[in-house]
CSV table of C-alpha atoms and ligand atoms in Angstrom, one decimal:
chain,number,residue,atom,x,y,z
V,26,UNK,CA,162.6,45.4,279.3
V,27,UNK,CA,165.8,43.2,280.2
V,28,UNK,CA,166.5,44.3,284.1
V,29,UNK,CA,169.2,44.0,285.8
V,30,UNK,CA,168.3,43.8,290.2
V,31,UNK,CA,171.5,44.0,292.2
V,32,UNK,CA,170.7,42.3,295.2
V,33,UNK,CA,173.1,39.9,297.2
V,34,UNK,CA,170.2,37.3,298.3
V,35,UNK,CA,167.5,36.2,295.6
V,36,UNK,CA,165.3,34.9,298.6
V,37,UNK,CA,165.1,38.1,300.4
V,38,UNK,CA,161.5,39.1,300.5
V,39,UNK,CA,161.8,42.7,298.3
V,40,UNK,CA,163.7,40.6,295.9
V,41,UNK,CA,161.9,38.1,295.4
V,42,UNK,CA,158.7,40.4,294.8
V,43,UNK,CA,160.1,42.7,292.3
V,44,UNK,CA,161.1,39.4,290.3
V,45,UNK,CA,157.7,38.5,290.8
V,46,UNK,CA,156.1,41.8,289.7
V,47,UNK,CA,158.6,42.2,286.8
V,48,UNK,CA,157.8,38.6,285.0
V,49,UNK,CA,154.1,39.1,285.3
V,50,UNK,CA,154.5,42.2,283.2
V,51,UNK,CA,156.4,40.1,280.6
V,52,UNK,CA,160.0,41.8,281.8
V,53,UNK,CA,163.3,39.5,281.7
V,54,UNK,CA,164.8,40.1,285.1
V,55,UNK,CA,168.5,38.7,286.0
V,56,UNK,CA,169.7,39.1,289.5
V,57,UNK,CA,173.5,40.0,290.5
V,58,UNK,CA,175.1,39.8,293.5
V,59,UNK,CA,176.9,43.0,293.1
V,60,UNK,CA,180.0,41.9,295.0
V,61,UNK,CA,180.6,39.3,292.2
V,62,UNK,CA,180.4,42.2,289.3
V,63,UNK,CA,184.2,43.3,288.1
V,64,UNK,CA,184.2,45.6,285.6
V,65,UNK,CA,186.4,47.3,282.6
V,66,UNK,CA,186.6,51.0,283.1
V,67,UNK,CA,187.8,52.0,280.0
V,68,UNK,CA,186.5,55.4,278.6
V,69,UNK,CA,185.6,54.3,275.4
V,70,UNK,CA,183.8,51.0,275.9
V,71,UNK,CA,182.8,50.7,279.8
V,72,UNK,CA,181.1,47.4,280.6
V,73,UNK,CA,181.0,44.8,283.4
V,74,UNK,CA,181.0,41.2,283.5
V,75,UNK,CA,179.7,38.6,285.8
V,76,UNK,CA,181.0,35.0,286.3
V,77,UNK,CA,182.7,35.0,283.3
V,78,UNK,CA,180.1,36.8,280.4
V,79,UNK,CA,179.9,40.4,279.3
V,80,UNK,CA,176.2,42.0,280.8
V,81,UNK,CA,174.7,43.3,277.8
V,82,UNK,CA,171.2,44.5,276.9
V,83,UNK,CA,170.1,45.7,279.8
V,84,UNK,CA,167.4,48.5,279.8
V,85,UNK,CA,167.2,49.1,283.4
V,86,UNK,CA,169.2,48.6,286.7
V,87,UNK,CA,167.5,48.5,290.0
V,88,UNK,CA,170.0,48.9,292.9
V,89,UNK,CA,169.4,47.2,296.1
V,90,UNK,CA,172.7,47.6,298.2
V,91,UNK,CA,172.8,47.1,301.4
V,92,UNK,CA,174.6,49.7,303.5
V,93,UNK,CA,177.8,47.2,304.4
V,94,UNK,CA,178.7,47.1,300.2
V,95,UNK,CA,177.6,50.8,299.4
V,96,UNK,CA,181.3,51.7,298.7
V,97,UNK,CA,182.0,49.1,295.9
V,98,UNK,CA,177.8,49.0,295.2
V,99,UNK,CA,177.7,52.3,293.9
V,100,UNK,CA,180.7,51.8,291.9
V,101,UNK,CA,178.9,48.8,290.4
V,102,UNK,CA,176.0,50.9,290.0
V,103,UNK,CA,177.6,53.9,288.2
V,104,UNK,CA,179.1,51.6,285.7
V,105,UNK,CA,175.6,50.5,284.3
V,106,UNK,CA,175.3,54.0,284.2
V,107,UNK,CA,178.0,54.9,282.3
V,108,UNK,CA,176.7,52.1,279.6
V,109,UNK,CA,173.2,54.3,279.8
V,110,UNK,CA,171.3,51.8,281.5
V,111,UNK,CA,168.6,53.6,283.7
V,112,UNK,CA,168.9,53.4,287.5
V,113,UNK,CA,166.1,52.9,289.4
V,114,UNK,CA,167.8,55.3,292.2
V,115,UNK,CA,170.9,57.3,290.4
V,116,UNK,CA,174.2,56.2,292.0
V,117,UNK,CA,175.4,60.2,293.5
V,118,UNK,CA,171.8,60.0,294.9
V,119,UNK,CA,172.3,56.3,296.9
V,120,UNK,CA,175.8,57.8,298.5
V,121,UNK,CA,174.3,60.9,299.6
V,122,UNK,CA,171.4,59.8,301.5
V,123,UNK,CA,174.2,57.1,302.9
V,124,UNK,CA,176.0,59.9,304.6
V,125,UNK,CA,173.5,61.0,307.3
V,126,UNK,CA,175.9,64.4,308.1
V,127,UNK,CA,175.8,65.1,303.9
V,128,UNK,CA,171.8,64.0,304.2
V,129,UNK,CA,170.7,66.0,306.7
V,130,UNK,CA,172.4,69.2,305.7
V,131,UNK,CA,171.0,69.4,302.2
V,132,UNK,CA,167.5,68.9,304.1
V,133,UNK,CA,168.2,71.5,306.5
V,134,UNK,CA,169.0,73.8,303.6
V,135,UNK,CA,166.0,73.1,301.7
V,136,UNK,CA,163.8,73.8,304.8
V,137,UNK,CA,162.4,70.8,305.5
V,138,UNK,CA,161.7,69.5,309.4
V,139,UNK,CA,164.2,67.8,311.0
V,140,UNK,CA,165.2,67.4,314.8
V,141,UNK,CA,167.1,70.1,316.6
V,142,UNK,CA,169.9,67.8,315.7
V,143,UNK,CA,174.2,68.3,316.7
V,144,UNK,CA,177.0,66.6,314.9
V,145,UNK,CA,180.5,66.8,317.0
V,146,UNK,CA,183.7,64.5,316.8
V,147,UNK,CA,185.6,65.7,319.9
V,148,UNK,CA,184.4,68.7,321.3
V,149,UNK,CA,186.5,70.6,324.4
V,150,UNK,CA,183.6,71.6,326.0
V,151,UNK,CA,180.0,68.9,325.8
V,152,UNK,CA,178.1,70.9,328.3
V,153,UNK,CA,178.2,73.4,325.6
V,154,UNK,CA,177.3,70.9,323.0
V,155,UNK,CA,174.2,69.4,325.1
V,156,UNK,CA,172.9,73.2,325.9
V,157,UNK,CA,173.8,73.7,322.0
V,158,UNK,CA,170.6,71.5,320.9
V,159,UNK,CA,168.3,72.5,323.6
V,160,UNK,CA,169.2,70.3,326.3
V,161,UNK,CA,168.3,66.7,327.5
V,162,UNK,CA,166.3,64.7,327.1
V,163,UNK,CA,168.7,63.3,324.2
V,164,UNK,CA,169.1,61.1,321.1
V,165,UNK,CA,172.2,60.0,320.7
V,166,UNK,CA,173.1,58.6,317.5
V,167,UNK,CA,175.9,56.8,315.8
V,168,UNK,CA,176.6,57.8,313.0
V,169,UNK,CA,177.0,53.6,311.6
V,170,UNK,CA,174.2,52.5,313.3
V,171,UNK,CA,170.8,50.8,311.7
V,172,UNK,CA,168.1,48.8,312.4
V,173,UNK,CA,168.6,51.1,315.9
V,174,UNK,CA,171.3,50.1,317.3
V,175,UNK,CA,173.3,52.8,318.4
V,176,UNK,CA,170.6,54.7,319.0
V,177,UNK,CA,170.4,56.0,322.7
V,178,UNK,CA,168.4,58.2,325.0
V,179,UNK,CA,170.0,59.9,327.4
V,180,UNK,CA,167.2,61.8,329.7
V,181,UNK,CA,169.4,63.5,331.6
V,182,UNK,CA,172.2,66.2,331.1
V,183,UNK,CA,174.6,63.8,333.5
V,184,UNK,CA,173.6,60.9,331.4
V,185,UNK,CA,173.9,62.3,328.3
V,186,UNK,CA,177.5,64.1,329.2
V,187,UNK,CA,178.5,60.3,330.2
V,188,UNK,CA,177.2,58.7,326.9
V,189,UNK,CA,179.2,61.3,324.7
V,190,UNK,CA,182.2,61.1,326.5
V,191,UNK,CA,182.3,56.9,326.1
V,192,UNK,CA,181.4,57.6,322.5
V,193,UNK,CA,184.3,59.8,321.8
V,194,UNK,CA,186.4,57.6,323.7
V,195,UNK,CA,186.1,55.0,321.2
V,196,UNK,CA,186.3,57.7,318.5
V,197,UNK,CA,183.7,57.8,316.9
V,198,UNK,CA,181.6,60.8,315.8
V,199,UNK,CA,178.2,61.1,317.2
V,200,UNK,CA,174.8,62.9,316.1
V,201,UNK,CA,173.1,64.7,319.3
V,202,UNK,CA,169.3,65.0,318.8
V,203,UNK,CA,166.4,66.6,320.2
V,204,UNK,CA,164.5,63.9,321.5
V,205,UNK,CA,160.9,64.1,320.4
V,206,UNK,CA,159.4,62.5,323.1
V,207,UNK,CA,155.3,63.7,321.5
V,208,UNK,CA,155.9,61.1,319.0
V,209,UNK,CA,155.0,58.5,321.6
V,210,UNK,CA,158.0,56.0,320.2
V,211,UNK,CA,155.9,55.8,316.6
V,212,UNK,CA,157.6,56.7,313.7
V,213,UNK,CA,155.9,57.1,310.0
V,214,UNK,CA,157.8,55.3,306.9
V,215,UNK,CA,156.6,56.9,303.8
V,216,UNK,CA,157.2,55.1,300.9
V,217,UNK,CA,158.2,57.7,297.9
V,218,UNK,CA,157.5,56.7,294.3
V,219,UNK,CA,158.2,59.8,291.8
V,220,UNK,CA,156.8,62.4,292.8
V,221,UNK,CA,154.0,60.3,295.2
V,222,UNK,CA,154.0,58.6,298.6
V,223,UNK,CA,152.2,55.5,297.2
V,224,UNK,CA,151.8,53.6,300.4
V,225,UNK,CA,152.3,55.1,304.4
V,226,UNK,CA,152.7,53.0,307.7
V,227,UNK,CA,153.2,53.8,311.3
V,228,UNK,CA,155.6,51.9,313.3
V,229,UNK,CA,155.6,51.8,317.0
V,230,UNK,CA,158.0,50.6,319.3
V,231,UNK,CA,157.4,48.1,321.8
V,232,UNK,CA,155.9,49.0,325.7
V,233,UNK,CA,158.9,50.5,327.6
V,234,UNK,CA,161.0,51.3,324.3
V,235,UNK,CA,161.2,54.6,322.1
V,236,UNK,CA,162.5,52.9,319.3
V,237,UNK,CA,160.0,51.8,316.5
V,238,UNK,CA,162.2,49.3,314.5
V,239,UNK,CA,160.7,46.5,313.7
V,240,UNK,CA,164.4,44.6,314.4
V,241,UNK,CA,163.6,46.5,317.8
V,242,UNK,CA,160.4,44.8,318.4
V,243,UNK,CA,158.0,47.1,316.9
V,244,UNK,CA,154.8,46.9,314.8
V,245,UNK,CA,153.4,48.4,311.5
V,246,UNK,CA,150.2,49.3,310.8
V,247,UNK,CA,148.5,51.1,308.4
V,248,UNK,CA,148.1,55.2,309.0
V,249,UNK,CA,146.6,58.1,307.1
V,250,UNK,CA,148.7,61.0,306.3
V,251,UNK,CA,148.8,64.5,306.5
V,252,UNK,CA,149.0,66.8,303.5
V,253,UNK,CA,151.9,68.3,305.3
V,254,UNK,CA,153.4,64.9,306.2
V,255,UNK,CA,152.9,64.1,302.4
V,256,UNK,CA,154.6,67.5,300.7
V,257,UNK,CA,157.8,66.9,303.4
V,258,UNK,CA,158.3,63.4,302.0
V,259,UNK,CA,158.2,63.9,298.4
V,260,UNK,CA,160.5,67.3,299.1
V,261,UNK,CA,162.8,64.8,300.9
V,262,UNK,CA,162.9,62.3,298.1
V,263,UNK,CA,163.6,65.4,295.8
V,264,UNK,CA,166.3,66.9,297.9
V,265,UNK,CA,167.9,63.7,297.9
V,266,UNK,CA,167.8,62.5,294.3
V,267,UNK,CA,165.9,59.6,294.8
V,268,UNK,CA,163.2,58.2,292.7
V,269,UNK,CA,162.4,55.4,295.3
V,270,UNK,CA,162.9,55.7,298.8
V,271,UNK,CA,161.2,55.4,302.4
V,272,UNK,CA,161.1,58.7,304.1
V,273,UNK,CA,161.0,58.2,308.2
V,274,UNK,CA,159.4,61.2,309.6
V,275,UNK,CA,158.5,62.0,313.7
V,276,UNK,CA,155.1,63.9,314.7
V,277,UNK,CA,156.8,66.8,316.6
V,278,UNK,CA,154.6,69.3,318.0
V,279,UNK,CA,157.0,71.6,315.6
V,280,UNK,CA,154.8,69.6,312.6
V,281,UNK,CA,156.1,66.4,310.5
V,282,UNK,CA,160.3,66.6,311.2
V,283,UNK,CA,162.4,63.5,308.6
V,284,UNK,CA,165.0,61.1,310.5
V,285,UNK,CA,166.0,59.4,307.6
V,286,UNK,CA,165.8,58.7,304.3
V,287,UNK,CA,166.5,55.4,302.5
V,288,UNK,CA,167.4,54.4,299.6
V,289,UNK,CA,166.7,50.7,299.6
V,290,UNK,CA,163.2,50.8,301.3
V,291,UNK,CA,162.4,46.9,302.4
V,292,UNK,CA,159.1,46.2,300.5
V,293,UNK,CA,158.1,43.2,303.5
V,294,UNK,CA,156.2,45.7,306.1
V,295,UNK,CA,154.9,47.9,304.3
V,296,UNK,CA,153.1,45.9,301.6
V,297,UNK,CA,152.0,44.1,304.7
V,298,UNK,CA,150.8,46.7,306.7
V,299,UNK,CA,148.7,48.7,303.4
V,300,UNK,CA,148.2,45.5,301.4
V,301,UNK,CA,149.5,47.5,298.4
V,302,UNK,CA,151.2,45.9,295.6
V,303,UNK,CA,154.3,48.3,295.8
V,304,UNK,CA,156.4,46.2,294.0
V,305,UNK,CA,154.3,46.7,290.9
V,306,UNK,CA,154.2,50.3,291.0
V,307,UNK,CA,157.8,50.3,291.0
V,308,UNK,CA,158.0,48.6,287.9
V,309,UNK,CA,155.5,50.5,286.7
V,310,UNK,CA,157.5,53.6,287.2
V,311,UNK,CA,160.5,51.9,285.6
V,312,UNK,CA,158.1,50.9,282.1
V,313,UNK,CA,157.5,55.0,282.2
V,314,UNK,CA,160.5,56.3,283.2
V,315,UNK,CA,163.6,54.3,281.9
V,316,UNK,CA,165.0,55.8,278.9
V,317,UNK,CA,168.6,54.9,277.9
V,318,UNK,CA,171.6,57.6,279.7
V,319,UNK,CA,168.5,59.4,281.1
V,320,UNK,CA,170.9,60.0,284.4
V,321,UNK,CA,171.5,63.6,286.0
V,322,UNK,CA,175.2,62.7,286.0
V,323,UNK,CA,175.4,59.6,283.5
V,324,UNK,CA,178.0,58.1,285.9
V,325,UNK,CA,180.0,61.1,286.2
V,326,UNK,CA,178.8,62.1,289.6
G,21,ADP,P1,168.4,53.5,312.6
G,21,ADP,O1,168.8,54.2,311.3
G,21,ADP,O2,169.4,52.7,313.3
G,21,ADP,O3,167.0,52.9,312.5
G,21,ADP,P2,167.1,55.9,313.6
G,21,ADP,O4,167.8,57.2,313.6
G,21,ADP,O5,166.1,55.6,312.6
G,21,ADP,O6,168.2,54.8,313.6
G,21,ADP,O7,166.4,55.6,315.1
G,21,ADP,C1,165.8,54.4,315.4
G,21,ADP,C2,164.4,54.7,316.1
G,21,ADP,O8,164.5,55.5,317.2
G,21,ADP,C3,163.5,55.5,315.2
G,21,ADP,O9,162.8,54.7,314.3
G,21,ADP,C4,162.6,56.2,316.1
G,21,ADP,O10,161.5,55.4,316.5
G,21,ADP,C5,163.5,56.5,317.3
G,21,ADP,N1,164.1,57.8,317.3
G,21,ADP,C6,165.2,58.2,316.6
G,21,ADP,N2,165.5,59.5,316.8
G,21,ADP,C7,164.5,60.0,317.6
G,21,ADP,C8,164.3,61.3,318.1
G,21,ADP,N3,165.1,62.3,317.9
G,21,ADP,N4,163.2,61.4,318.9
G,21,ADP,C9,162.4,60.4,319.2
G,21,ADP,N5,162.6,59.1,318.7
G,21,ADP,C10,163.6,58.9,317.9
């Protein structure tokens, strides 16, 4: 297969092991910084070029945008499509689980665990929105935030009224979240292939922090799964669209409850922590799955 892997830094560990697992099945891989693509949208002949040549040829596209260049990544992305190249993760599907309001809605319709979780952008009255979602403790989220930052617990009503109020001062909407406080600051990554989780760590925050990011300080290891924990991340994965993507789900003592889904999963930790050659497997998938305009939406999404 000739595969096209849209990454903005070839010496980024994931990248560099899906080049790695690619060649040694006998794939041609060519990386693009997807900032550099410009493209011709013309109906009747879409294509794209890059530093000067027409991309042609290629049987499979494997998105890795990070979440400063979604906006003009998924535009990059649903041009292959409309050319029929096969996305590793469909386009629609990498902008939905971007917006965590849109993400979380279509889990909570679909039944699956989340947090007793708020949204609000200027509420009159934030008593009413604290005693809305049970009452401090609190997670309060932003809704830009990653790698945790903007993540803050407020553990008391007083402190959580304060936290909103600065947050909406600086307009911003905020998420307002049951704070599961059982999960003893771990947090379980499952890494969805298909229809599988294909490799599962637990990451737990540092002594004296609740958050389990590793950019926070915290550690990975290796962790068995429940059946329960397993059927809520593939359901996830599904809800979402995705064919690849790490599912972050809490132990509440309300069973397995999803924080997040993402749609670039880093390969580093977790094929460190499980010693499992995930970048393979996701070729693998690719060698079964691509087929050419086999999109839900073939770029019209
Ligand atoms: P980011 O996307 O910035 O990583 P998250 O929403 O994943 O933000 O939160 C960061 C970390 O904070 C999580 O990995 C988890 O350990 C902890 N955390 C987040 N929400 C909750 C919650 N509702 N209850 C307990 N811990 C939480």
């Amino acid at each position: 297969m000739k595969i096209a892997l849209l990454s903005r830094n070839r010496n980024l560990y994931s990248t560099r092991r899906l080049i790695e697992a690619a060649e040694a099945r006998g794939h041609d891989v060519k990386v693009l910084d997807v900032l550099r693509c410009y493209m011709n949208i013309t109906s009747h002949r879409p294509s794209i070029h890059y530093k000067g040549e027409e991309l042609t040829g290629f049987d499979a596209v494997i998105p890795r945008i990070g979440a400063s260049v979604t906006f003009y990544g998924t535009a990059v992305s649903r041009q292959f499509e409309m050319m029929g190249v096969f996305p590793l993760n469909e386009s629609v599907a990498i902008s939905r689980s971007r917006d965590k309001l849109r993400s979380m809605q279509l889990l909570s319709r679909r039944g699956i665990g989340l947090p007793v979780t708020g949204f609000a952008n200027k509420p009159d009255d934030i008593a009413d929105l604290i005693k809305m979602v049970g009452g401090a403790p609190l997670v309060i989220k932003l809704l830009q935030g990653t790698q945790g930052i903007g993540v803050v617990l407020a553990e008391t009503p007083k402190a959580a009224e304060s936290v909103i109020q600065s947050f909406f001062g600086l307009n911003v909407s905020v998420l307002v979240q049951e704070y599961i406080g059982e999960a003893g600051g771990a947090d379980i990554r499952c890494f969805v292939i298909g229809d599988k989780v294909v490799a599962a760590m637990k990451r737990q925050a540092k002594e004296g922090e609740f958050r389990s990011n590793i950019h926070r300080g915290g550690t990975a290891s290796l962790i068995r799964i429940t059946p329960e924990e397993r059927s809520t991340a593939v359901r996830a994965a599904k809800t979402m669209g995705l064919n690849v993507c790490g599912v972050d789900i809490l132990r509440s003592n309300h069973g397995p409850v999803v924080m997040e889904v993402n749609s670039s999963p880093g390969l580093e930790s977790i094929e460190l922590a499980t010693n499992k050659d995930v970048a393979h497997m996701i070729i693998t998938f690719l060698e079964q799955k691509a087929r050419k305009g086999d999109t839900k939406t073939r770029g019209r999404g």
